[in-house]
mmCIF file of N, CA and C in Angstrom:
data_model
loop_
_atom_site.group_PDB
_atom_site.id
_atom_site.type_symbol
_atom_site.label_atom_id
_atom_site.label_comp_id
_atom_site.label_asym_id
_atom_site.label_seq_id
_atom_site.Cartn_x
_atom_site.Cartn_y
_atom_site.Cartn_z
ATOM 1 N N MET A 1 -33.299 -19.636 78.114
ATOM 2 C CA MET A 1 -33.233 -19.104 79.462
ATOM 3 C C MET A 1 -31.852 -18.555 79.762
ATOM 4 N N LEU A 2 -30.832 -19.171 79.219
ATOM 5 C CA LEU A 2 -29.467 -18.757 79.481
ATOM 6 C C LEU A 2 -29.180 -17.365 78.916
ATOM 7 N N HIS A 3 -29.735 -17.055 77.751
ATOM 8 C CA HIS A 3 -29.484 -15.756 77.153
ATOM 9 C C HIS A 3 -30.117 -14.628 77.960
ATOM 10 N N LEU A 4 -31.177 -14.867 78.704
ATOM 11 C CA LEU A 4 -31.787 -13.837 79.523
ATOM 12 C C LEU A 4 -30.929 -13.497 80.745
ATOM 13 N N LEU A 5 -30.193 -14.441 81.258
ATOM 14 C CA LEU A 5 -29.368 -14.182 82.430
ATOM 15 C C LEU A 5 -28.204 -13.255 82.113
ATOM 16 N N ALA A 6 -27.765 -13.225 80.887
ATOM 17 C CA ALA A 6 -26.629 -12.398 80.516
ATOM 18 C C ALA A 6 -26.979 -10.912 80.543
ATOM 19 N N PHE A 7 -28.240 -10.561 80.449
ATOM 20 C CA PHE A 7 -28.634 -9.154 80.387
ATOM 21 C C PHE A 7 -29.257 -8.630 81.672
ATOM 22 N N ASN A 8 -29.348 -9.449 82.705
ATOM 23 C CA ASN A 8 -29.927 -9.001 83.974
ATOM 24 C C ASN A 8 -28.921 -8.156 84.745
ATOM 25 N N TYR A 9 -29.460 -7.240 85.532
ATOM 26 C CA TYR A 9 -28.612 -6.448 86.410
ATOM 27 C C TYR A 9 -28.138 -7.326 87.568
ATOM 28 N N PRO A 10 -27.008 -6.961 88.194
ATOM 29 C CA PRO A 10 -26.541 -7.765 89.332
ATOM 30 C C PRO A 10 -27.555 -7.690 90.476
ATOM 31 N N GLY A 11 -27.783 -8.817 91.063
ATOM 32 C CA GLY A 11 -28.720 -8.897 92.180
ATOM 33 C C GLY A 11 -28.068 -8.454 93.478
ATOM 34 N N PRO A 12 -28.785 -8.574 94.598
ATOM 35 C CA PRO A 12 -28.252 -8.119 95.878
ATOM 36 C C PRO A 12 -26.991 -8.879 96.297
ATOM 37 N N MET A 13 -26.932 -10.177 96.038
ATOM 38 C CA MET A 13 -25.748 -10.943 96.429
ATOM 39 C C MET A 13 -24.542 -10.549 95.587
ATOM 40 N N GLU A 14 -24.761 -10.319 94.307
ATOM 41 C CA GLU A 14 -23.661 -9.896 93.448
ATOM 42 C C GLU A 14 -23.158 -8.514 93.850
ATOM 43 N N MET A 15 -24.082 -7.639 94.234
ATOM 44 C CA MET A 15 -23.695 -6.287 94.670
ATOM 45 C C MET A 15 -22.864 -6.370 95.955
ATOM 46 N N LEU A 16 -23.269 -7.233 96.898
ATOM 47 C CA LEU A 16 -22.494 -7.397 98.130
ATOM 48 C C LEU A 16 -21.112 -7.957 97.831
ATOM 49 N N LEU A 17 -21.040 -8.896 96.893
ATOM 50 C CA LEU A 17 -19.751 -9.467 96.511
ATOM 51 C C LEU A 17 -18.853 -8.399 95.887
ATOM 52 N N LEU A 18 -19.410 -7.572 95.000
ATOM 53 C CA LEU A 18 -18.628 -6.496 94.389
ATOM 54 C C LEU A 18 -18.194 -5.466 95.429
ATOM 55 N N ALA A 19 -19.068 -5.143 96.375
ATOM 56 C CA ALA A 19 -18.709 -4.199 97.435
ATOM 57 C C ALA A 19 -17.598 -4.769 98.311
ATOM 58 N N GLY A 20 -17.682 -6.045 98.622
ATOM 59 C CA GLY A 20 -16.630 -6.689 99.420
ATOM 60 C C GLY A 20 -15.297 -6.682 98.697
ATOM 61 N N LEU A 21 -15.307 -6.983 97.417
ATOM 62 C CA LEU A 21 -14.071 -6.942 96.639
ATOM 63 C C LEU A 21 -13.516 -5.519 96.571
ATOM 64 N N GLY A 22 -14.391 -4.566 96.419
ATOM 65 C CA GLY A 22 -13.951 -3.169 96.397
ATOM 66 C C GLY A 22 -13.323 -2.761 97.713
ATOM 67 N N LEU A 23 -13.899 -3.196 98.826
ATOM 68 C CA LEU A 23 -13.317 -2.881 100.133
ATOM 69 C C LEU A 23 -11.967 -3.551 100.321
ATOM 70 N N LEU A 24 -11.842 -4.782 99.837
ATOM 71 C CA LEU A 24 -10.552 -5.462 99.953
ATOM 72 C C LEU A 24 -9.468 -4.772 99.132
ATOM 73 N N ILE A 25 -9.830 -4.324 97.949
ATOM 74 C CA ILE A 25 -8.839 -3.714 97.062
ATOM 75 C C ILE A 25 -8.545 -2.267 97.458
ATOM 76 N N PHE A 26 -9.586 -1.473 97.726
ATOM 77 C CA PHE A 26 -9.420 -0.044 97.972
ATOM 78 C C PHE A 26 -9.642 0.346 99.424
ATOM 79 N N GLY A 27 -9.690 -0.588 100.333
ATOM 80 C CA GLY A 27 -10.063 -0.322 101.723
ATOM 81 C C GLY A 27 -9.269 0.771 102.402
ATOM 82 N N LYS A 28 -7.948 0.750 102.265
ATOM 83 C CA LYS A 28 -7.130 1.741 102.964
ATOM 84 C C LYS A 28 -7.245 3.125 102.340
ATOM 85 N N ARG A 29 -7.572 3.184 101.064
ATOM 86 C CA ARG A 29 -7.629 4.472 100.375
ATOM 87 C C ARG A 29 -9.025 5.091 100.380
ATOM 88 N N LEU A 30 -10.041 4.360 100.774
ATOM 89 C CA LEU A 30 -11.400 4.893 100.727
ATOM 90 C C LEU A 30 -11.587 6.147 101.584
ATOM 91 N N PRO A 31 -11.068 6.211 102.814
ATOM 92 C CA PRO A 31 -11.242 7.458 103.573
ATOM 93 C C PRO A 31 -10.582 8.654 102.894
ATOM 94 N N GLU A 32 -9.415 8.418 102.300
ATOM 95 C CA GLU A 32 -8.718 9.509 101.609
ATOM 96 C C GLU A 32 -9.516 9.964 100.387
ATOM 97 N N VAL A 33 -10.058 9.011 99.650
ATOM 98 C CA VAL A 33 -10.854 9.347 98.473
ATOM 99 C C VAL A 33 -12.101 10.122 98.888
ATOM 100 N N GLY A 34 -12.766 9.668 99.933
ATOM 101 C CA GLY A 34 -13.957 10.375 100.418
ATOM 102 C C GLY A 34 -13.635 11.777 100.888
ATOM 103 N N ARG A 35 -12.509 11.933 101.573
ATOM 104 C CA ARG A 35 -12.099 13.254 102.051
ATOM 105 C C ARG A 35 -11.817 14.181 100.863
ATOM 106 N N ASN A 36 -11.124 13.674 99.841
ATOM 107 C CA ASN A 36 -10.816 14.495 98.670
ATOM 108 C C ASN A 36 -12.080 14.871 97.900
ATOM 109 N N ILE A 37 -13.022 13.952 97.815
ATOM 110 C CA ILE A 37 -14.289 14.269 97.140
ATOM 111 C C ILE A 37 -15.036 15.343 97.926
ATOM 112 N N GLY A 38 -15.046 15.232 99.247
ATOM 113 C CA GLY A 38 -15.703 16.245 100.077
ATOM 114 C C GLY A 38 -15.060 17.604 99.930
ATOM 115 N N LYS A 39 -13.721 17.648 99.902
ATOM 116 C CA LYS A 39 -13.022 18.931 99.717
ATOM 117 C C LYS A 39 -13.337 19.524 98.356
ATOM 118 N N GLY A 40 -13.412 18.671 97.350
ATOM 119 C CA GLY A 40 -13.740 19.150 96.008
ATOM 120 C C GLY A 40 -15.127 19.752 95.942
ATOM 121 N N ILE A 41 -16.077 19.115 96.606
ATOM 122 C CA ILE A 41 -17.450 19.632 96.620
ATOM 123 C C ILE A 41 -17.499 20.974 97.338
ATOM 124 N N VAL A 42 -16.780 21.077 98.474
ATOM 125 C CA VAL A 42 -16.768 22.340 99.233
ATOM 126 C C VAL A 42 -16.148 23.444 98.395
ATOM 127 N N GLU A 43 -15.032 23.176 97.708
ATOM 128 C CA GLU A 43 -14.389 24.182 96.867
ATOM 129 C C GLU A 43 -15.310 24.601 95.722
ATOM 130 N N PHE A 44 -16.011 23.654 95.134
ATOM 131 C CA PHE A 44 -16.931 23.975 94.046
ATOM 132 C C PHE A 44 -18.050 24.887 94.527
ATOM 133 N N LYS A 45 -18.624 24.568 95.685
ATOM 134 C CA LYS A 45 -19.692 25.409 96.229
ATOM 135 C C LYS A 45 -19.179 26.791 96.577
ATOM 136 N N ARG A 46 -17.950 26.877 97.123
ATOM 137 C CA ARG A 46 -17.367 28.168 97.464
ATOM 138 C C ARG A 46 -17.164 29.006 96.197
ATOM 139 N N GLY A 47 -16.706 28.368 95.133
ATOM 140 C CA GLY A 47 -16.522 29.072 93.863
ATOM 141 C C GLY A 47 -17.845 29.574 93.312
ATOM 142 N N LEU A 48 -18.890 28.760 93.415
ATOM 143 C CA LEU A 48 -20.205 29.198 92.952
ATOM 144 C C LEU A 48 -20.702 30.396 93.756
ATOM 145 N N ARG A 49 -20.486 30.347 95.079
ATOM 146 C CA ARG A 49 -20.912 31.472 95.924
ATOM 147 C C ARG A 49 -20.160 32.751 95.567
ATOM 148 N N GLU A 50 -18.838 32.632 95.351
ATOM 149 C CA GLU A 50 -18.047 33.806 95.006
ATOM 150 C C GLU A 50 -18.474 34.386 93.663
ATOM 151 N N ALA A 51 -18.733 33.530 92.689
ATOM 152 C CA ALA A 51 -19.183 34.006 91.383
ATOM 153 C C ALA A 51 -20.542 34.686 91.500
ATOM 154 N N GLU A 52 -21.425 34.112 92.297
ATOM 155 C CA GLU A 52 -22.750 34.709 92.488
ATOM 156 C C GLU A 52 -22.631 36.065 93.179
ATOM 157 N N ASN A 53 -21.747 36.165 94.178
ATOM 158 C CA ASN A 53 -21.550 37.440 94.865
ATOM 159 C C ASN A 53 -20.977 38.499 93.925
ATOM 160 N N GLU A 54 -20.052 38.107 93.055
ATOM 161 C CA GLU A 54 -19.497 39.061 92.092
ATOM 162 C C GLU A 54 -20.576 39.572 91.154
ATOM 163 N N ILE A 55 -21.441 38.672 90.711
ATOM 164 C CA ILE A 55 -22.501 39.078 89.792
ATOM 165 C C ILE A 55 -23.493 39.991 90.498
ATOM 166 N N ASN A 56 -23.870 39.656 91.733
ATOM 167 C CA ASN A 56 -24.852 40.464 92.449
ATOM 168 C C ASN A 56 -24.298 41.810 92.886
ATOM 169 N N ASN A 57 -22.996 41.886 93.183
ATOM 170 C CA ASN A 57 -22.413 43.139 93.667
ATOM 171 C C ASN A 57 -21.869 44.016 92.553
ATOM 172 N N GLU A 58 -21.981 43.583 91.322
ATOM 173 C CA GLU A 58 -21.490 44.379 90.207
ATOM 174 C C GLU A 58 -22.423 45.567 89.996
ATOM 175 N N PRO A 59 -21.850 46.766 89.842
ATOM 176 C CA PRO A 59 -22.719 47.933 89.653
ATOM 177 C C PRO A 59 -23.443 47.860 88.299
ATOM 178 N N ALA A 60 -24.635 48.459 88.268
ATOM 179 C CA ALA A 60 -25.436 48.431 87.051
ATOM 180 C C ALA A 60 -24.790 49.275 85.956
ATOM 181 N N HIS A 61 -24.198 50.405 86.328
ATOM 182 C CA HIS A 61 -23.549 51.296 85.371
ATOM 183 C C HIS A 61 -22.094 51.458 85.784
ATOM 184 N N PRO A 62 -21.208 50.692 85.201
ATOM 185 C CA PRO A 62 -19.802 50.805 85.598
ATOM 186 C C PRO A 62 -19.228 52.154 85.196
ATOM 187 N N GLN A 63 -18.370 52.692 86.049
ATOM 188 C CA GLN A 63 -17.754 53.980 85.762
ATOM 189 C C GLN A 63 -16.509 53.744 84.935
ATOM 190 N N LEU A 64 -16.411 54.468 83.835
ATOM 191 C CA LEU A 64 -15.264 54.343 82.960
ATOM 192 C C LEU A 64 -14.138 55.230 83.471
ATOM 193 N N PRO A 65 -12.889 54.825 83.283
ATOM 194 C CA PRO A 65 -11.782 55.685 83.702
ATOM 195 C C PRO A 65 -11.735 56.925 82.820
ATOM 196 N N PRO A 66 -11.184 58.022 83.327
ATOM 197 C CA PRO A 66 -11.132 59.241 82.520
ATOM 198 C C PRO A 66 -10.269 59.029 81.278
ATOM 199 N N ALA A 67 -10.643 59.675 80.206
ATOM 200 C CA ALA A 67 -9.917 59.534 78.942
ATOM 201 C C ALA A 67 -8.546 60.180 79.069
ATOM 202 N N THR A 68 -7.541 59.497 78.535
ATOM 203 C CA THR A 68 -6.193 60.057 78.590
ATOM 204 C C THR A 68 -5.951 60.927 77.372
ATOM 205 N N THR A 69 -5.065 61.887 77.535
ATOM 206 C CA THR A 69 -4.737 62.767 76.410
ATOM 207 C C THR A 69 -3.725 62.076 75.514
ATOM 208 N N ALA A 70 -3.477 62.651 74.373
ATOM 209 C CA ALA A 70 -2.581 62.050 73.397
ATOM 210 C C ALA A 70 -1.124 62.404 73.677
ATOM 211 N N GLN A 71 -0.787 62.819 74.883
ATOM 212 C CA GLN A 71 0.582 63.182 75.226
ATOM 213 C C GLN A 71 1.312 61.938 75.732
ATOM 214 N N THR A 72 1.759 61.129 74.810
ATOM 215 C CA THR A 72 2.502 59.942 75.181
ATOM 216 C C THR A 72 3.938 60.108 74.732
ATOM 217 N N ALA A 73 4.823 59.392 75.358
ATOM 218 C CA ALA A 73 6.236 59.466 74.999
ATOM 219 C C ALA A 73 6.442 58.838 73.629
ATOM 220 N N PRO A 74 7.365 59.406 72.835
ATOM 221 C CA PRO A 74 7.610 58.805 71.526
ATOM 222 C C PRO A 74 8.200 57.418 71.685
ATOM 223 N N GLN A 75 7.747 56.527 70.859
ATOM 224 C CA GLN A 75 8.206 55.150 70.951
ATOM 225 C C GLN A 75 9.518 54.997 70.199
ATOM 226 N N THR A 76 10.459 54.323 70.827
ATOM 227 C CA THR A 76 11.734 54.049 70.179
ATOM 228 C C THR A 76 11.756 52.591 69.757
ATOM 229 N N ALA A 77 12.637 52.301 68.836
ATOM 230 C CA ALA A 77 12.749 50.926 68.370
ATOM 231 C C ALA A 77 13.309 50.063 69.493
ATOM 232 N N PRO A 78 12.827 48.855 69.631
ATOM 233 C CA PRO A 78 13.339 47.987 70.702
ATOM 234 C C PRO A 78 14.787 47.613 70.434
ATOM 235 N N LYS A 79 15.517 47.422 71.511
ATOM 236 C CA LYS A 79 16.919 47.038 71.387
ATOM 237 C C LYS A 79 16.996 45.526 71.542
ATOM 238 N N TYR A 80 17.416 44.883 70.470
ATOM 239 C CA TYR A 80 17.465 43.440 70.438
ATOM 240 C C TYR A 80 18.827 42.938 70.897
ATOM 241 N N LYS A 81 18.835 41.815 71.567
ATOM 242 C CA LYS A 81 20.075 41.131 71.900
ATOM 243 C C LYS A 81 20.410 40.121 70.810
ATOM 244 N N PHE A 82 19.400 39.751 70.039
ATOM 245 C CA PHE A 82 19.574 38.804 68.950
ATOM 246 C C PHE A 82 18.964 39.397 67.698
ATOM 247 N N ASP A 83 19.544 39.073 66.567
ATOM 248 C CA ASP A 83 19.001 39.533 65.296
ATOM 249 C C ASP A 83 17.641 38.874 65.098
ATOM 250 N N PRO A 84 16.579 39.660 64.873
ATOM 251 C CA PRO A 84 15.243 39.063 64.763
ATOM 252 C C PRO A 84 15.077 38.180 63.533
ATOM 253 N N TYR A 85 15.938 38.351 62.531
ATOM 254 C CA TYR A 85 15.781 37.564 61.315
ATOM 255 C C TYR A 85 16.627 36.301 61.330
ATOM 256 N N THR A 86 17.875 36.411 61.833
ATOM 257 C CA THR A 86 18.762 35.252 61.794
ATOM 258 C C THR A 86 18.843 34.538 63.128
ATOM 259 N N GLY A 87 18.564 35.239 64.237
ATOM 260 C CA GLY A 87 18.643 34.642 65.551
ATOM 261 C C GLY A 87 20.042 34.654 66.119
ATOM 262 N N LYS A 88 20.998 35.268 65.422
ATOM 263 C CA LYS A 88 22.371 35.335 65.897
ATOM 264 C C LYS A 88 22.506 36.485 66.904
ATOM 265 N N PRO A 89 23.385 36.350 67.894
ATOM 266 C CA PRO A 89 23.582 37.427 68.859
ATOM 267 C C PRO A 89 24.165 38.672 68.198
ATOM 268 N N LEU A 90 23.714 39.832 68.689
ATOM 269 C CA LEU A 90 24.214 41.101 68.192
ATOM 270 C C LEU A 90 25.340 41.593 69.099
ATOM 271 N N ASP A 91 26.299 42.280 68.515
ATOM 272 C CA ASP A 91 27.348 42.913 69.303
ATOM 273 C C ASP A 91 26.783 44.134 69.983
ATOM 274 N N ASP A 92 27.398 44.554 71.087
ATOM 275 C CA ASP A 92 26.947 45.754 71.788
ATOM 276 C C ASP A 92 27.130 46.994 70.925
ATOM 277 N N ALA A 93 28.149 47.012 70.075
ATOM 278 C CA ALA A 93 28.393 48.169 69.214
ATOM 279 C C ALA A 93 27.272 48.323 68.201
ATOM 280 N N GLN A 94 26.745 47.208 67.691
ATOM 281 C CA GLN A 94 25.656 47.268 66.734
ATOM 282 C C GLN A 94 24.343 47.648 67.411
ATOM 283 N N ASN A 95 24.183 47.243 68.643
ATOM 284 C CA ASN A 95 22.919 47.372 69.357
ATOM 285 C C ASN A 95 22.613 48.817 69.720
ATOM 286 N N THR A 96 23.598 49.678 69.842
ATOM 287 C CA THR A 96 23.345 51.064 70.265
ATOM 288 C C THR A 96 23.175 51.985 69.123
#
């Protein structure tokens, strides 16, 4: 009979005792915890609504930007303040 008691769920009196202990330990913080949980739920729902609105308002055929021509400025070598291989600082005379 003793081995069966070890696997039973807590009864109503045990649940009340655990709730009372929880109130004694966390009593002052419970309103803050509840408020933070409520804010988290509201933020989550707001995020879901915004994502749903983005999906519903997205156009079926997005317009692509016009193609740019190949007239770009010639690229110059970057000017380093440090030697990329050794990590030592470069002099201004070397850098130009």
